[in-house]
Each structure stands twice: as C-alpha cells, then as structure tokens.
C-alpha cells in the first residue's frame, strides 16, 4: 500500500496508530496505508496468525496484538503493550465489528449481545482506553470509528448491527463534545457495500442480498477498497484538524435509496 494517500497537508496527524480489525478487509487496508506512510502501527484482532500475516506483508512497522474488543481487560492489555515504548498512541482506527444476517425473531439474546458487543460496547471500551492516557497527558489525538452507511436507515435482516452502528454514531458525537476541548477529534467513516473477506462470507455471497444492495446503489456498483482509503487518510490527517463529530459516508449514494434492500427480506408470512 503506497504512501501516496498522505501528501501535502494530508500528512498523518501523528506517527503512531492502533487499528482494531487490522487483520482483514477495511481495517487491514487502512493499517497497510498508514504503515506505508511511515506511521508505527499496532493491529488488533482476535486471531494472532492473521495479524502476523498483515505485519509480514508490510515494509513498514506493524505490530500484532491479539484481543477481542468485547473484553475490556484484553483491550487494556493491548493498549498497555502499544504504549510500553512510545507512550500514548495518538491515532486510533476502530474497524473491528461483526454481524450475521438473521430475521429479528431469530436473533437470540446472546446473538444480539454478540453483535452489539463488537459494534458498540467494544468500540466504546477501545475509545475510552485510547483516550485516558491522552487526556491525562494533554496530548492531542484523532480517532476514526468505522460505522456503516446504513446506520441511520432500516436494515431488515441486520437489526442488531443497524442499532449498534446508529449507537456508535451517537456515541462519537457525544465524545467529540466531551473531548474536543481537550484536544481529541472523534469521527466516523461509514462504508456502503464493499467486498471484503468477512462481509463476503456473511452477507454479499448471499445472492438476493447482494443483488438487492446493487439495485439500490445510485452509482450502480460496490465500492473499490481504494475508494475508502482517501476519505480515511483525510480523517486521520492534519488536513482534518477542524473536523470532529462527523460521519463521512462513502457508499455510492446507497443511504439515499428509498429502501436500501427493496423487498428482499419480507417478514415471515
Ligand atoms: C436484507 C439483508 C440485510 C443485509 C445487511 C447488510 C448490512 C449492511 C451494513 C452492515 C454493517 C455491518 C457490516 C459488517 O459487520 S461487515 C463485517 C462482517 N464480518 C464479520 O461479521 C466477521 C466476524 N463475525 C463474527 O465475529 C460473528 O458473526 C459474531 C458477530 C456473531 C461474533 O462471533 P462470536 O464468536 O461472539 O459468536 P458465537 O459463535 O459465540 O455466537 C454468539 C451468539 O450469536 C449467535 N449467532 C452467531 N451467528 C449466528 C447466525 N448466523 N445466526 C443466528 N445467530 C447467530 C450464536 O448462536 C450465539 O447466540 P447464543 O448465545 O444464543 O447461542
Ligand atoms: N464490507 C462492508 O460492506 C461493510 C463493512 N462495514 C464495517 O467495516 C468494518 C470492517 O468490516 P470488513 O472489513 O468488511 O470485515 P472483515 O470481517 O473482513 O474484518 C473484520 C476485522 O475485525 C476483526 N474483528 C471482528 N470482531 C472482532 C472483535 N470482537 N474483536 C477484535 N477484532 C475483531 C477481525 O479479525 P478476527 O476475526 O480475527 O477478530 C477482522 O480483522 C466493520 O466495522 C464493518 O461493520 C460497514 C458497512 C459495510
């Protein structure tokens, strides 16, 4: 991944970053982009071998740290390891999250908790642990949470994820106000439909869902991974120094659709 995304005023806002979900898909691409631009990157995910594979792929500095973001102690240990040599980490990307397709009546309490845990509770623990030492030291920082273009829309078949992502966007607005005066910027990047390992396995390989999404994207296609990198680079750069509490939607216009999934997921008859 080239450093071409960071040029002129678009230099990274700091030289150290922690990226959750950095072993796959969107988080992996962002981690490689940052490392390619000379940022020291720590990648977090549940499976160490996949984190190590990303680290091996980069010519830059990527350190793998295994943790489930739903486990506050594991999150704390990952940050403690990242901070051990260079102190608080000023840049944060939270791309980790998980979801599965299911009719609402088939989502068990445990299933709802698993998805909301990885998409809202866990990201809050990550943000809180990231911010604590920065606030204590008065060091500026910037966080970018990966949300979803449909956070504010109806998503039949993914009610848990939709509720959690809407909560995540509400959360970043509150934190931007609480922490802005103390030097921290908090934004979110909201992707539309992107082909990634996890999303393909869980959603896009299911033909009716894939086709319904495509039919309702005004630009008529899924996004290409590099189309997220420019907006991500912007939010993590000095050029975004006056941007906080914002959600940047990158979805080919999908969120404007009258119904983002047409009638692909009718209620049980
Ligand atoms: C009309 C169609 C709508 C299409 C929707 C499109 C939405 C667009 C925007 C979506 C925004 C979000 C996008 C993404 O997240 S893309 C990235 C996707 N990547 C992944 O999801 C990969 C990671 N996935 C996971 O980690 C898991 O799916 C999970 C989130 C569940 C977490 O795993 P965990 O290890 O905690 O899970 P367990 O196996 O222990 O299960 C916990 C409980 O969840 C229940 N469960 C799990 N899978 C399913 C399933 N497929 N269906 C129903 N229930 C499921 C499981 O039974 C457990 O419940 P119990 O405790 O009751 O047993
Ligand atoms: N691709 C798409 O179309 C869309 C994606 N998004 C969002 O983009 C983000 C990235 O998704 P995408 O790249 O597609 O997904 P992937 O499944 O390809 O990547 C998910 C990453 O998160 C990690 N992860 C998942 N759950 C946890 C957890 N509980 N703790 C720590 N790490 C975890 C995974 O590693 P491991 O499994 O080893 O833990 C992996 O590195 C997510 O927030 C997703 O909701 C939003 C809208 C659409």
mmCIF file of C-alpha atoms and ligand atoms in Angstrom:
data_model
loop_
_atom_site.group_PDB
_atom_site.id
_atom_site.type_symbol
_atom_site.label_atom_id
_atom_site.label_comp_id
_atom_site.label_asym_id
_atom_site.label_seq_id
_atom_site.Cartn_x
_atom_site.Cartn_y
_atom_site.Cartn_z
ATOM 1 C CA UNK A 1 0.000 0.000 0.000
ATOM 2 C CA UNK A 2 1.576 3.287 -1.034
ATOM 3 C CA UNK A 3 2.032 6.436 0.995
ATOM 4 C CA UNK A 4 0.523 8.379 -1.927
ATOM 5 C CA UNK A 5 -2.622 8.975 0.111
ATOM 6 C CA UNK A 6 -0.678 11.183 2.510
ATOM 7 C CA UNK A 7 0.731 14.191 0.637
ATOM 8 C CA UNK A 8 0.954 17.929 1.339
ATOM 9 C CA UNK A 9 -1.408 18.873 4.196
ATOM 10 C CA UNK A 10 -2.695 15.312 4.199
ATOM 11 C CA UNK A 11 0.205 14.113 6.374
ATOM 12 C CA UNK A 12 -0.819 11.761 9.179
ATOM 13 C CA UNK A 13 -1.843 13.718 12.267
ATOM 14 C CA UNK A 14 0.621 11.648 14.340
ATOM 15 C CA UNK A 15 3.249 8.956 13.859
ATOM 16 C CA UNK A 16 1.715 6.108 15.909
ATOM 17 C CA UNK A 17 -1.638 4.394 15.385
ATOM 18 C CA UNK A 18 -3.651 1.480 16.747
ATOM 19 C CA UNK A 19 -6.030 -0.194 14.276
ATOM 20 C CA UNK A 20 -8.610 -2.698 15.513
ATOM 21 C CA UNK A 21 -9.833 -5.107 12.878
ATOM 22 C CA UNK A 22 -6.457 -4.623 11.223
ATOM 23 C CA UNK A 23 -6.152 -8.236 10.064
ATOM 24 C CA UNK A 24 -8.822 -8.189 7.361
ATOM 25 C CA UNK A 25 -10.757 -6.075 4.908
ATOM 26 C CA UNK A 26 -11.130 -2.362 5.557
ATOM 27 C CA UNK A 27 -9.031 -2.285 8.742
ATOM 28 C CA UNK A 28 -6.213 -4.176 7.051
ATOM 29 C CA UNK A 29 -6.159 -1.769 4.104
ATOM 30 C CA UNK A 30 -6.034 1.230 6.446
ATOM 31 C CA UNK A 31 -3.284 -0.346 8.574
ATOM 32 C CA UNK A 32 -1.161 -1.012 5.493
ATOM 33 C CA UNK A 33 -1.801 2.520 4.196
ATOM 34 C CA UNK A 34 -0.691 4.069 7.493
ATOM 35 C CA UNK A 35 2.390 1.843 7.773
ATOM 36 C CA UNK A 36 3.266 2.683 4.168
ATOM 37 C CA UNK A 37 3.221 6.346 5.132
ATOM 38 C CA UNK A 38 5.750 5.748 7.924
ATOM 39 C CA UNK A 39 3.292 5.510 10.821
ATOM 40 C CA UNK A 40 4.126 2.943 13.521
ATOM 41 C CA UNK A 41 1.020 0.761 13.547
ATOM 42 C CA UNK A 42 -0.392 -1.697 16.100
ATOM 43 C CA UNK A 43 -3.031 -4.048 14.707
ATOM 44 C CA UNK A 44 -5.628 -5.687 16.956
ATOM 45 C CA UNK A 45 -7.915 -8.631 16.213
ATOM 46 C CA UNK A 46 -8.878 -11.924 17.790
ATOM 47 C CA UNK A 47 -6.698 -14.225 15.659
ATOM 48 C CA UNK A 48 -2.960 -13.683 16.046
ATOM 49 C CA UNK A 49 -1.927 -15.583 12.912
ATOM 50 C CA UNK A 50 -3.971 -13.267 10.690
ATOM 51 C CA UNK A 51 -2.482 -10.202 12.378
ATOM 52 C CA UNK A 52 1.009 -11.603 11.859
ATOM 53 C CA UNK A 53 0.280 -12.136 8.170
ATOM 54 C CA UNK A 54 -0.558 -8.443 7.751
ATOM 55 C CA UNK A 55 2.562 -7.436 9.658
ATOM 56 C CA UNK A 56 4.666 -9.635 7.346
ATOM 57 C CA UNK A 57 3.070 -8.059 4.292
ATOM 58 C CA UNK A 58 4.201 -4.517 5.136
ATOM 59 C CA UNK A 59 7.609 -2.937 4.678
ATOM 60 C CA UNK A 60 6.663 -0.542 7.467
ATOM 61 C CA UNK A 61 6.220 -1.083 11.198
ATOM 62 C CA UNK A 62 3.171 -3.200 12.113
ATOM 63 C CA UNK A 63 2.981 -4.929 15.499
ATOM 64 C CA UNK A 64 0.250 -7.558 16.058
ATOM 65 C CA UNK A 65 -1.659 -7.559 19.348
ATOM 66 C CA UNK A 66 -4.386 -10.173 19.846
ATOM 67 C CA UNK A 67 -7.526 -9.054 21.688
ATOM 68 C CA UNK A 68 -11.292 -9.353 21.466
ATOM 69 C CA UNK A 69 -12.558 -5.775 21.714
ATOM 70 C CA UNK A 70 -15.548 -7.019 23.747
ATOM 71 C CA UNK A 71 -13.121 -7.921 26.550
ATOM 72 C CA UNK A 72 -12.154 -4.735 28.410
ATOM 73 C CA UNK A 73 -9.167 -6.415 30.099
ATOM 74 C CA UNK A 74 -7.825 -7.621 26.759
ATOM 75 C CA UNK A 75 -8.295 -4.132 25.289
ATOM 76 C CA UNK A 76 -6.397 -2.670 28.223
ATOM 77 C CA UNK A 77 -3.555 -5.173 27.747
ATOM 78 C CA UNK A 78 -3.281 -4.339 24.036
ATOM 79 C CA UNK A 79 -3.046 -0.594 24.700
ATOM 80 C CA UNK A 80 -0.598 -1.160 27.561
ATOM 81 C CA UNK A 81 1.647 -3.138 25.191
ATOM 82 C CA UNK A 82 1.374 -0.485 22.473
ATOM 83 C CA UNK A 83 2.151 2.293 24.946
ATOM 84 C CA UNK A 84 5.085 0.488 26.561
ATOM 85 C CA UNK A 85 7.776 2.116 24.467
ATOM 86 C CA UNK A 86 6.347 5.251 22.897
ATOM 87 C CA UNK A 87 3.664 6.363 25.353
ATOM 88 C CA UNK A 88 0.032 7.105 24.450
ATOM 89 C CA UNK A 89 -0.960 6.276 20.877
ATOM 90 C CA UNK A 90 -2.418 9.421 19.250
ATOM 91 C CA UNK A 91 -4.191 7.830 16.252
ATOM 92 C CA UNK A 92 -6.992 5.270 16.605
ATOM 93 C CA UNK A 93 -8.922 3.382 13.948
ATOM 94 C CA UNK A 94 -11.684 1.045 15.098
ATOM 95 C CA UNK A 95 -12.680 -1.167 12.188
ATOM 96 C CA UNK A 96 -13.394 -4.309 14.228
ATOM 97 C CA UNK A 97 -17.009 -5.407 14.239
ATOM 98 C CA UNK A 98 -19.055 -8.440 13.364
ATOM 99 C CA UNK A 99 -22.588 -9.214 12.306
ATOM 100 C CA UNK A 100 -24.675 -12.013 10.859
ATOM 101 C CA UNK A 101 -27.856 -12.000 8.816
ATOM 102 C CA UNK A 102 -30.960 -13.157 10.657
ATOM 103 C CA UNK A 103 -34.627 -12.304 10.912
ATOM 104 C CA UNK A 104 -35.182 -10.292 14.081
ATOM 105 C CA UNK A 105 -37.300 -13.005 15.694
ATOM 106 C CA UNK A 106 -34.404 -15.442 15.237
ATOM 107 C CA UNK A 107 -31.787 -13.260 16.959
ATOM 108 C CA UNK A 108 -31.264 -14.741 20.432
ATOM 109 C CA UNK A 109 -30.302 -12.554 23.390
ATOM 110 C CA UNK A 110 -26.791 -13.967 23.056
ATOM 111 C CA UNK A 111 -26.684 -13.217 19.335
ATOM 112 C CA UNK A 112 -27.874 -9.640 19.877
ATOM 113 C CA UNK A 113 -25.286 -9.182 22.625
ATOM 114 C CA UNK A 114 -22.501 -10.632 20.447
ATOM 115 C CA UNK A 115 -23.152 -8.151 17.644
ATOM 116 C CA UNK A 116 -23.834 -5.102 19.818
ATOM 117 C CA UNK A 117 -20.782 -6.048 21.868
ATOM 118 C CA UNK A 118 -18.489 -5.959 18.855
ATOM 119 C CA UNK A 119 -20.099 -2.909 17.240
ATOM 120 C CA UNK A 120 -20.910 -0.597 20.164
ATOM 121 C CA UNK A 121 -19.834 -1.743 23.649
ATOM 122 C CA UNK A 122 -16.422 -2.928 22.435
ATOM 123 C CA UNK A 123 -15.717 0.207 20.382
ATOM 124 C CA UNK A 124 -16.615 2.304 23.445
ATOM 125 C CA UNK A 125 -14.100 0.368 25.580
ATOM 126 C CA UNK A 126 -11.498 0.892 22.852
ATOM 127 C CA UNK A 127 -12.207 4.629 22.637
ATOM 128 C CA UNK A 128 -12.195 5.064 26.401
ATOM 129 C CA UNK A 129 -8.921 3.190 26.896
ATOM 130 C CA UNK A 130 -7.345 5.061 23.966
ATOM 131 C CA UNK A 131 -8.386 8.451 25.340
ATOM 132 C CA UNK A 132 -7.492 8.025 29.019
ATOM 133 C CA UNK A 133 -3.679 8.495 28.753
ATOM 134 C CA UNK A 134 -4.006 11.165 26.058
ATOM 135 C CA UNK A 135 -6.397 13.178 28.212
ATOM 136 C CA UNK A 136 -4.118 12.653 31.205
ATOM 137 C CA UNK A 137 -1.061 13.894 29.342
ATOM 138 C CA UNK A 138 -2.857 16.627 27.393
ATOM 139 C CA UNK A 139 -1.660 15.057 24.142
ATOM 140 C CA UNK A 140 -3.795 15.647 21.028
ATOM 141 C CA UNK A 141 -5.222 12.701 19.140
ATOM 142 C CA UNK A 142 -7.648 11.622 16.423
ATOM 143 C CA UNK A 143 -9.956 8.615 16.305
ATOM 144 C CA UNK A 144 -11.853 7.237 13.337
ATOM 145 C CA UNK A 145 -14.559 4.674 14.046
ATOM 146 C CA UNK A 146 -15.828 2.554 11.160
ATOM 147 C CA UNK A 147 -19.609 2.722 11.161
ATOM 148 C CA UNK A 148 -21.994 1.851 8.314
ATOM 149 C CA UNK A 149 -23.701 3.891 5.619
ATOM 150 C CA UNK A 150 -26.986 2.397 6.751
ATOM 151 C CA UNK A 151 -26.578 3.297 10.422
ATOM 152 C CA UNK A 152 -29.445 5.760 10.139
ATOM 153 C CA UNK A 153 -31.552 3.556 7.857
ATOM 154 C CA UNK A 154 -33.697 0.438 8.153
ATOM 155 C CA UNK A 155 -31.727 -2.798 7.689
ATOM 156 C CA UNK A 156 -34.115 -5.773 7.835
ATOM 157 C CA UNK A 157 -32.019 -8.867 8.471
ATOM 158 C CA UNK A 158 -29.419 -6.946 10.462
ATOM 159 C CA UNK A 159 -31.459 -5.188 13.166
ATOM 160 C CA UNK A 160 -28.727 -5.804 15.773
ATOM 161 C CA UNK A 161 -25.943 -4.334 13.643
ATOM 162 C CA UNK A 162 -28.081 -1.425 12.485
ATOM 163 C CA UNK A 163 -28.995 -0.484 16.073
ATOM 164 C CA UNK A 164 -25.388 -0.781 17.203
ATOM 165 C CA UNK A 165 -23.980 1.325 14.372
ATOM 166 C CA UNK A 166 -26.584 4.039 14.998
ATOM 167 C CA UNK A 167 -25.483 3.978 18.634
ATOM 168 C CA UNK A 168 -21.851 4.238 17.578
ATOM 169 C CA UNK A 169 -22.543 7.392 15.590
ATOM 170 C CA UNK A 170 -24.435 8.913 18.520
ATOM 171 C CA UNK A 171 -21.514 7.977 20.750
ATOM 172 C CA UNK A 172 -18.917 9.742 18.619
ATOM 173 C CA UNK A 173 -20.970 12.927 18.633
ATOM 174 C CA UNK A 174 -21.095 12.982 22.435
ATOM 175 C CA UNK A 175 -17.415 12.157 22.795
ATOM 176 C CA UNK A 176 -16.446 14.806 20.247
ATOM 177 C CA UNK A 177 -18.104 17.375 22.504
ATOM 178 C CA UNK A 178 -16.667 15.963 25.743
ATOM 179 C CA UNK A 179 -13.123 15.507 24.498
ATOM 180 C CA UNK A 180 -12.806 18.194 21.806
ATOM 181 C CA UNK A 181 -11.836 20.920 24.291
ATOM 182 C CA UNK A 182 -9.073 18.587 25.497
ATOM 183 C CA UNK A 183 -7.536 18.021 22.074
ATOM 184 C CA UNK A 184 -9.163 14.833 20.777
ATOM 185 C CA UNK A 185 -11.023 14.597 17.444
ATOM 186 C CA UNK A 186 -13.526 11.742 17.052
ATOM 187 C CA UNK A 187 -15.080 10.962 13.662
ATOM 188 C CA UNK A 188 -16.593 8.033 11.848
ATOM 189 C CA UNK A 189 -16.216 6.616 8.374
ATOM 190 C CA UNK A 190 -19.391 4.981 7.081
ATOM 191 C CA UNK A 191 -18.816 2.496 4.247
ATOM 192 C CA UNK A 192 -21.540 1.266 1.961
ATOM 193 C CA UNK A 193 -21.140 -2.092 0.204
ATOM 194 C CA UNK A 194 -17.508 -3.221 -0.072
ATOM 195 C CA UNK A 195 -16.340 -6.697 -0.918
ATOM 196 C CA UNK A 196 -14.171 -7.935 1.975
ATOM 197 C CA UNK A 197 -13.427 -11.361 3.363
ATOM 198 C CA UNK A 198 -15.800 -11.006 6.311
ATOM 199 C CA UNK A 199 -18.615 -9.199 4.538
ATOM 200 C CA UNK A 200 -18.492 -11.545 1.548
ATOM 201 C CA UNK A 201 -18.737 -14.575 3.831
ATOM 202 C CA UNK A 202 -21.509 -13.119 5.963
ATOM 203 C CA UNK A 203 -23.573 -11.050 3.533
ATOM 204 C CA UNK A 204 -22.523 -10.442 -0.030
ATOM 205 C CA UNK A 205 -22.192 -14.100 -1.055
ATOM 206 C CA UNK A 206 -25.919 -14.432 -0.360
ATOM 207 C CA UNK A 207 -27.229 -13.660 -3.865
ATOM 208 C CA UNK A 208 -30.550 -11.917 -3.083
ATOM 209 C CA UNK A 209 -28.861 -9.595 -0.576
ATOM 210 C CA UNK A 210 -26.015 -8.800 -2.961
ATOM 211 C CA UNK A 211 -28.393 -8.066 -5.837
ATOM 212 C CA UNK A 212 -30.818 -6.025 -3.743
ATOM 213 C CA UNK A 213 -27.973 -3.870 -2.498
ATOM 214 C CA UNK A 214 -26.623 -3.374 -6.005
ATOM 215 C CA UNK A 215 -30.058 -2.428 -7.350
ATOM 216 C CA UNK A 216 -30.331 0.312 -4.744
ATOM 217 C CA UNK A 217 -26.886 1.920 -5.049
ATOM 218 C CA UNK A 218 -27.225 5.025 -7.242
ATOM 219 C CA UNK A 219 -23.679 4.687 -8.601
ATOM 220 C CA UNK A 220 -24.595 1.136 -9.631
ATOM 221 C CA UNK A 221 -21.678 -0.784 -8.163
ATOM 222 C CA UNK A 222 -19.956 -1.877 -4.958
ATOM 223 C CA UNK A 223 -17.074 0.299 -3.750
ATOM 224 C CA UNK A 224 -13.455 -0.488 -4.542
ATOM 225 C CA UNK A 225 -11.242 -0.709 -1.461
ATOM 226 C CA UNK A 226 -9.063 2.211 -2.514
ATOM 227 C CA UNK A 227 -12.170 4.409 -2.615
ATOM 228 C CA UNK A 228 -12.311 4.246 1.184
ATOM 229 C CA UNK A 229 -8.627 4.988 1.683
ATOM 230 C CA UNK A 230 -8.715 8.617 0.556
ATOM 231 C CA UNK A 231 -11.519 9.576 2.965
ATOM 232 C CA UNK A 232 -9.835 7.574 5.754
ATOM 233 C CA UNK A 233 -6.499 9.277 5.094
ATOM 234 C CA UNK A 234 -8.230 12.646 5.233
ATOM 235 C CA UNK A 235 -9.860 11.990 8.626
ATOM 236 C CA UNK A 236 -6.531 10.786 10.050
ATOM 237 C CA UNK A 237 -4.514 13.679 8.616
ATOM 238 C CA UNK A 238 -3.693 17.192 9.704
ATOM 239 C CA UNK A 239 -5.962 18.403 6.897
ATOM 240 C CA UNK A 240 -8.930 17.297 9.045
ATOM 241 C CA UNK A 241 -7.737 19.264 12.061
ATOM 242 C CA UNK A 242 -11.053 21.148 12.291
ATOM 243 C CA UNK A 243 -13.298 18.101 11.707
ATOM 244 C CA UNK A 244 -14.837 16.331 14.688
ATOM 245 C CA UNK A 245 -18.117 14.597 15.490
ATOM 246 C CA UNK A 246 -18.601 13.966 11.767
ATOM 247 C CA UNK A 247 -19.562 10.882 9.803
ATOM 248 C CA UNK A 248 -18.142 10.621 6.298
ATOM 249 C CA UNK A 249 -20.379 8.377 4.195
ATOM 250 C CA UNK A 250 -18.693 6.518 1.310
ATOM 251 C CA UNK A 251 -21.406 4.419 -0.294
ATOM 252 C CA UNK A 252 -22.157 5.426 -3.880
ATOM 253 C CA UNK A 253 -25.324 7.114 -2.595
ATOM 254 C CA UNK A 254 -26.821 3.934 -1.114
ATOM 255 C CA UNK A 255 -28.114 5.673 2.025
ATOM 256 C CA UNK A 256 -30.367 7.824 -0.201
ATOM 257 C CA UNK A 257 -32.216 4.830 -1.604
ATOM 258 C CA UNK A 258 -35.997 4.719 -0.910
ATOM 259 C CA UNK A 259 -35.391 1.311 0.694
ATOM 260 C CA UNK A 260 -31.813 0.048 0.705
ATOM 261 C CA UNK A 261 -32.813 -3.607 0.379
ATOM 262 C CA UNK A 262 -36.002 -3.388 -1.663
ATOM 263 C CA UNK A 263 -38.233 -6.295 -0.643
ATOM 264 C CA UNK A 264 -35.502 -8.917 -0.294
ATOM 265 C CA UNK A 265 -36.215 -9.597 3.344
ATOM 266 C CA UNK A 266 -40.018 -9.739 3.798
ATOM 267 C CA UNK A 267 -41.479 -10.579 7.196
ATOM 268 C CA UNK A 268 -42.427 -14.212 7.754
ATOM 269 C CA UNK A 269 -45.841 -14.778 6.173
HETATM 270 C C1 LIG B 1 -31.718 -7.783 3.792
HETATM 271 C C2 LIG B 1 -30.358 -8.184 4.183
HETATM 272 C C3 LIG B 1 -29.633 -7.258 5.107
HETATM 273 C C4 LIG B 1 -28.213 -7.176 4.713
HETATM 274 C C5 LIG B 1 -27.402 -6.489 5.752
HETATM 275 C C6 LIG B 1 -26.454 -5.562 5.135
HETATM 276 C C7 LIG B 1 -25.980 -4.633 6.182
HETATM 277 C C8 LIG B 1 -25.127 -3.586 5.588
HETATM 278 C C9 LIG B 1 -24.454 -2.847 6.662
HETATM 279 C C10 LIG B 1 -23.915 -3.828 7.722
HETATM 280 C C11 LIG B 1 -22.945 -3.213 8.636
HETATM 281 C C12 LIG B 1 -22.061 -4.241 9.168
HETATM 282 C C13 LIG B 1 -21.260 -4.883 8.331
HETATM 283 C C14 LIG B 1 -20.300 -5.837 8.851
HETATM 284 O O1 LIG B 1 -20.165 -6.087 10.015
HETATM 285 S S1 LIG B 1 -19.308 -6.455 7.666
HETATM 286 C C15 LIG B 1 -18.100 -7.396 8.563
HETATM 287 C C16 LIG B 1 -18.619 -8.707 8.733
HETATM 288 N N1 LIG B 1 -17.615 -9.557 9.322
HETATM 289 C C17 LIG B 1 -17.982 -10.381 10.225
HETATM 290 O O2 LIG B 1 -19.115 -10.379 10.652
HETATM 291 C C18 LIG B 1 -16.951 -11.361 10.683
HETATM 292 C C19 LIG B 1 -16.999 -11.534 12.131
HETATM 293 N N2 LIG B 1 -18.224 -12.191 12.624
HETATM 294 C C20 LIG B 1 -18.334 -12.571 13.856
HETATM 295 O O3 LIG B 1 -17.390 -12.390 14.595
HETATM 296 C C21 LIG B 1 -19.635 -13.249 14.309
HETATM 297 O O4 LIG B 1 -20.559 -13.210 13.249
HETATM 298 C C22 LIG B 1 -20.304 -12.655 15.555
HETATM 299 C C23 LIG B 1 -20.687 -11.239 15.249
HETATM 300 C C24 LIG B 1 -21.544 -13.387 15.981
HETATM 301 C C25 LIG B 1 -19.392 -12.735 16.755
HETATM 302 O O5 LIG B 1 -18.871 -14.020 16.956
HETATM 303 P P1 LIG B 1 -18.881 -14.827 18.357
HETATM 304 O O6 LIG B 1 -17.648 -15.655 18.325
HETATM 305 O O7 LIG B 1 -19.146 -14.000 19.537
HETATM 306 O O8 LIG B 1 -20.155 -15.645 18.123
HETATM 307 P P2 LIG B 1 -20.660 -17.022 18.689
HETATM 308 O O9 LIG B 1 -20.464 -18.065 17.650
HETATM 309 O O10 LIG B 1 -20.094 -17.302 20.055
HETATM 310 O O11 LIG B 1 -22.198 -16.709 18.837
HETATM 311 C C26 LIG B 1 -22.679 -15.743 19.756
HETATM 312 C C27 LIG B 1 -24.183 -15.719 19.645
HETATM 313 O O12 LIG B 1 -24.546 -15.285 18.315
HETATM 314 C C28 LIG B 1 -25.373 -16.295 17.715
HETATM 315 N N3 LIG B 1 -25.107 -16.358 16.270
HETATM 316 C C29 LIG B 1 -23.896 -16.382 15.692
HETATM 317 N N4 LIG B 1 -24.012 -16.481 14.368
HETATM 318 C C30 LIG B 1 -25.346 -16.521 14.099
HETATM 319 C C31 LIG B 1 -26.132 -16.618 12.916
HETATM 320 N N5 LIG B 1 -25.538 -16.692 11.717
HETATM 321 N N6 LIG B 1 -27.475 -16.616 13.034
HETATM 322 C C32 LIG B 1 -28.095 -16.532 14.230
HETATM 323 N N7 LIG B 1 -27.404 -16.446 15.428
HETATM 324 C C33 LIG B 1 -26.046 -16.432 15.328
HETATM 325 C C34 LIG B 1 -24.953 -17.577 18.397
HETATM 326 O O13 LIG B 1 -25.963 -18.573 18.271
HETATM 327 C C35 LIG B 1 -24.755 -17.112 19.819
HETATM 328 O O14 LIG B 1 -26.017 -16.962 20.409
HETATM 329 P P3 LIG B 1 -26.432 -17.810 21.741
HETATM 330 O O15 LIG B 1 -25.627 -17.217 22.840
HETATM 331 O O16 LIG B 1 -27.891 -17.593 21.873
HETATM 332 O O17 LIG B 1 -26.059 -19.233 21.465
HETATM 333 N N1 LIG B 2 -17.639 -4.552 3.992
HETATM 334 C C1 LIG B 2 -18.798 -3.904 4.010
HETATM 335 O O1 LIG B 2 -19.585 -3.974 3.055
HETATM 336 C C2 LIG B 2 -19.153 -3.079 5.201
HETATM 337 C C3 LIG B 2 -18.361 -3.011 6.336
HETATM 338 N N2 LIG B 2 -18.721 -2.197 7.362
HETATM 339 C C4 LIG B 2 -17.859 -2.089 8.559
HETATM 340 O O2 LIG B 2 -16.496 -2.056 8.197
HETATM 341 C C5 LIG B 2 -15.722 -2.630 9.260
HETATM 342 C C6 LIG B 2 -14.765 -3.647 8.681
HETATM 343 O O3 LIG B 2 -15.519 -4.666 8.043
HETATM 344 P P1 LIG B 2 -14.891 -5.629 6.966
HETATM 345 O O4 LIG B 2 -13.501 -5.222 6.673
HETATM 346 O O5 LIG B 2 -15.880 -5.757 5.882
HETATM 347 O O6 LIG B 2 -14.902 -7.010 7.816
HETATM 348 P P2 LIG B 2 -13.897 -8.216 7.982
HETATM 349 O O7 LIG B 2 -14.702 -9.297 8.618
HETATM 350 O O8 LIG B 2 -13.167 -8.524 6.720
HETATM 351 O O9 LIG B 2 -12.841 -7.675 9.062
HETATM 352 C C7 LIG B 2 -13.217 -7.576 10.407
HETATM 353 C C8 LIG B 2 -11.969 -7.400 11.245
HETATM 354 O O10 LIG B 2 -12.338 -7.186 12.595
HETATM 355 C C9 LIG B 2 -11.766 -8.183 13.444
HETATM 356 N N3 LIG B 2 -12.738 -8.438 14.496
HETATM 357 C C10 LIG B 2 -14.031 -8.826 14.366
HETATM 358 N N4 LIG B 2 -14.616 -8.923 15.571
HETATM 359 C C11 LIG B 2 -13.674 -8.588 16.473
HETATM 360 C C12 LIG B 2 -13.669 -8.493 17.875
HETATM 361 N N5 LIG B 2 -14.752 -8.789 18.604
HETATM 362 N N6 LIG B 2 -12.534 -8.101 18.496
HETATM 363 C C13 LIG B 2 -11.419 -7.802 17.782
HETATM 364 N N7 LIG B 2 -11.369 -7.864 16.449
HETATM 365 C C14 LIG B 2 -12.484 -8.277 15.797
HETATM 366 C C15 LIG B 2 -11.488 -9.357 12.517
HETATM 367 O O11 LIG B 2 -10.435 -10.206 12.956
HETATM 368 P P3 LIG B 2 -10.755 -11.515 13.857
HETATM 369 O O12 LIG B 2 -11.961 -12.157 13.243
HETATM 370 O O13 LIG B 2 -9.501 -12.323 13.820
HETATM 371 O O14 LIG B 2 -11.041 -10.968 15.211
HETATM 372 C C16 LIG B 2 -11.046 -8.609 11.258
HETATM 373 O O15 LIG B 2 -9.716 -8.165 11.393
HETATM 374 C C17 LIG B 2 -16.696 -3.192 10.270
HETATM 375 O O16 LIG B 2 -16.866 -2.277 11.332
HETATM 376 C C18 LIG B 2 -17.979 -3.307 9.474
HETATM 377 O O17 LIG B 2 -19.121 -3.243 10.290
HETATM 378 C C19 LIG B 2 -19.839 -1.416 7.332
HETATM 379 C C20 LIG B 2 -20.666 -1.466 6.246
HETATM 380 C C21 LIG B 2 -20.417 -2.326 5.126
#
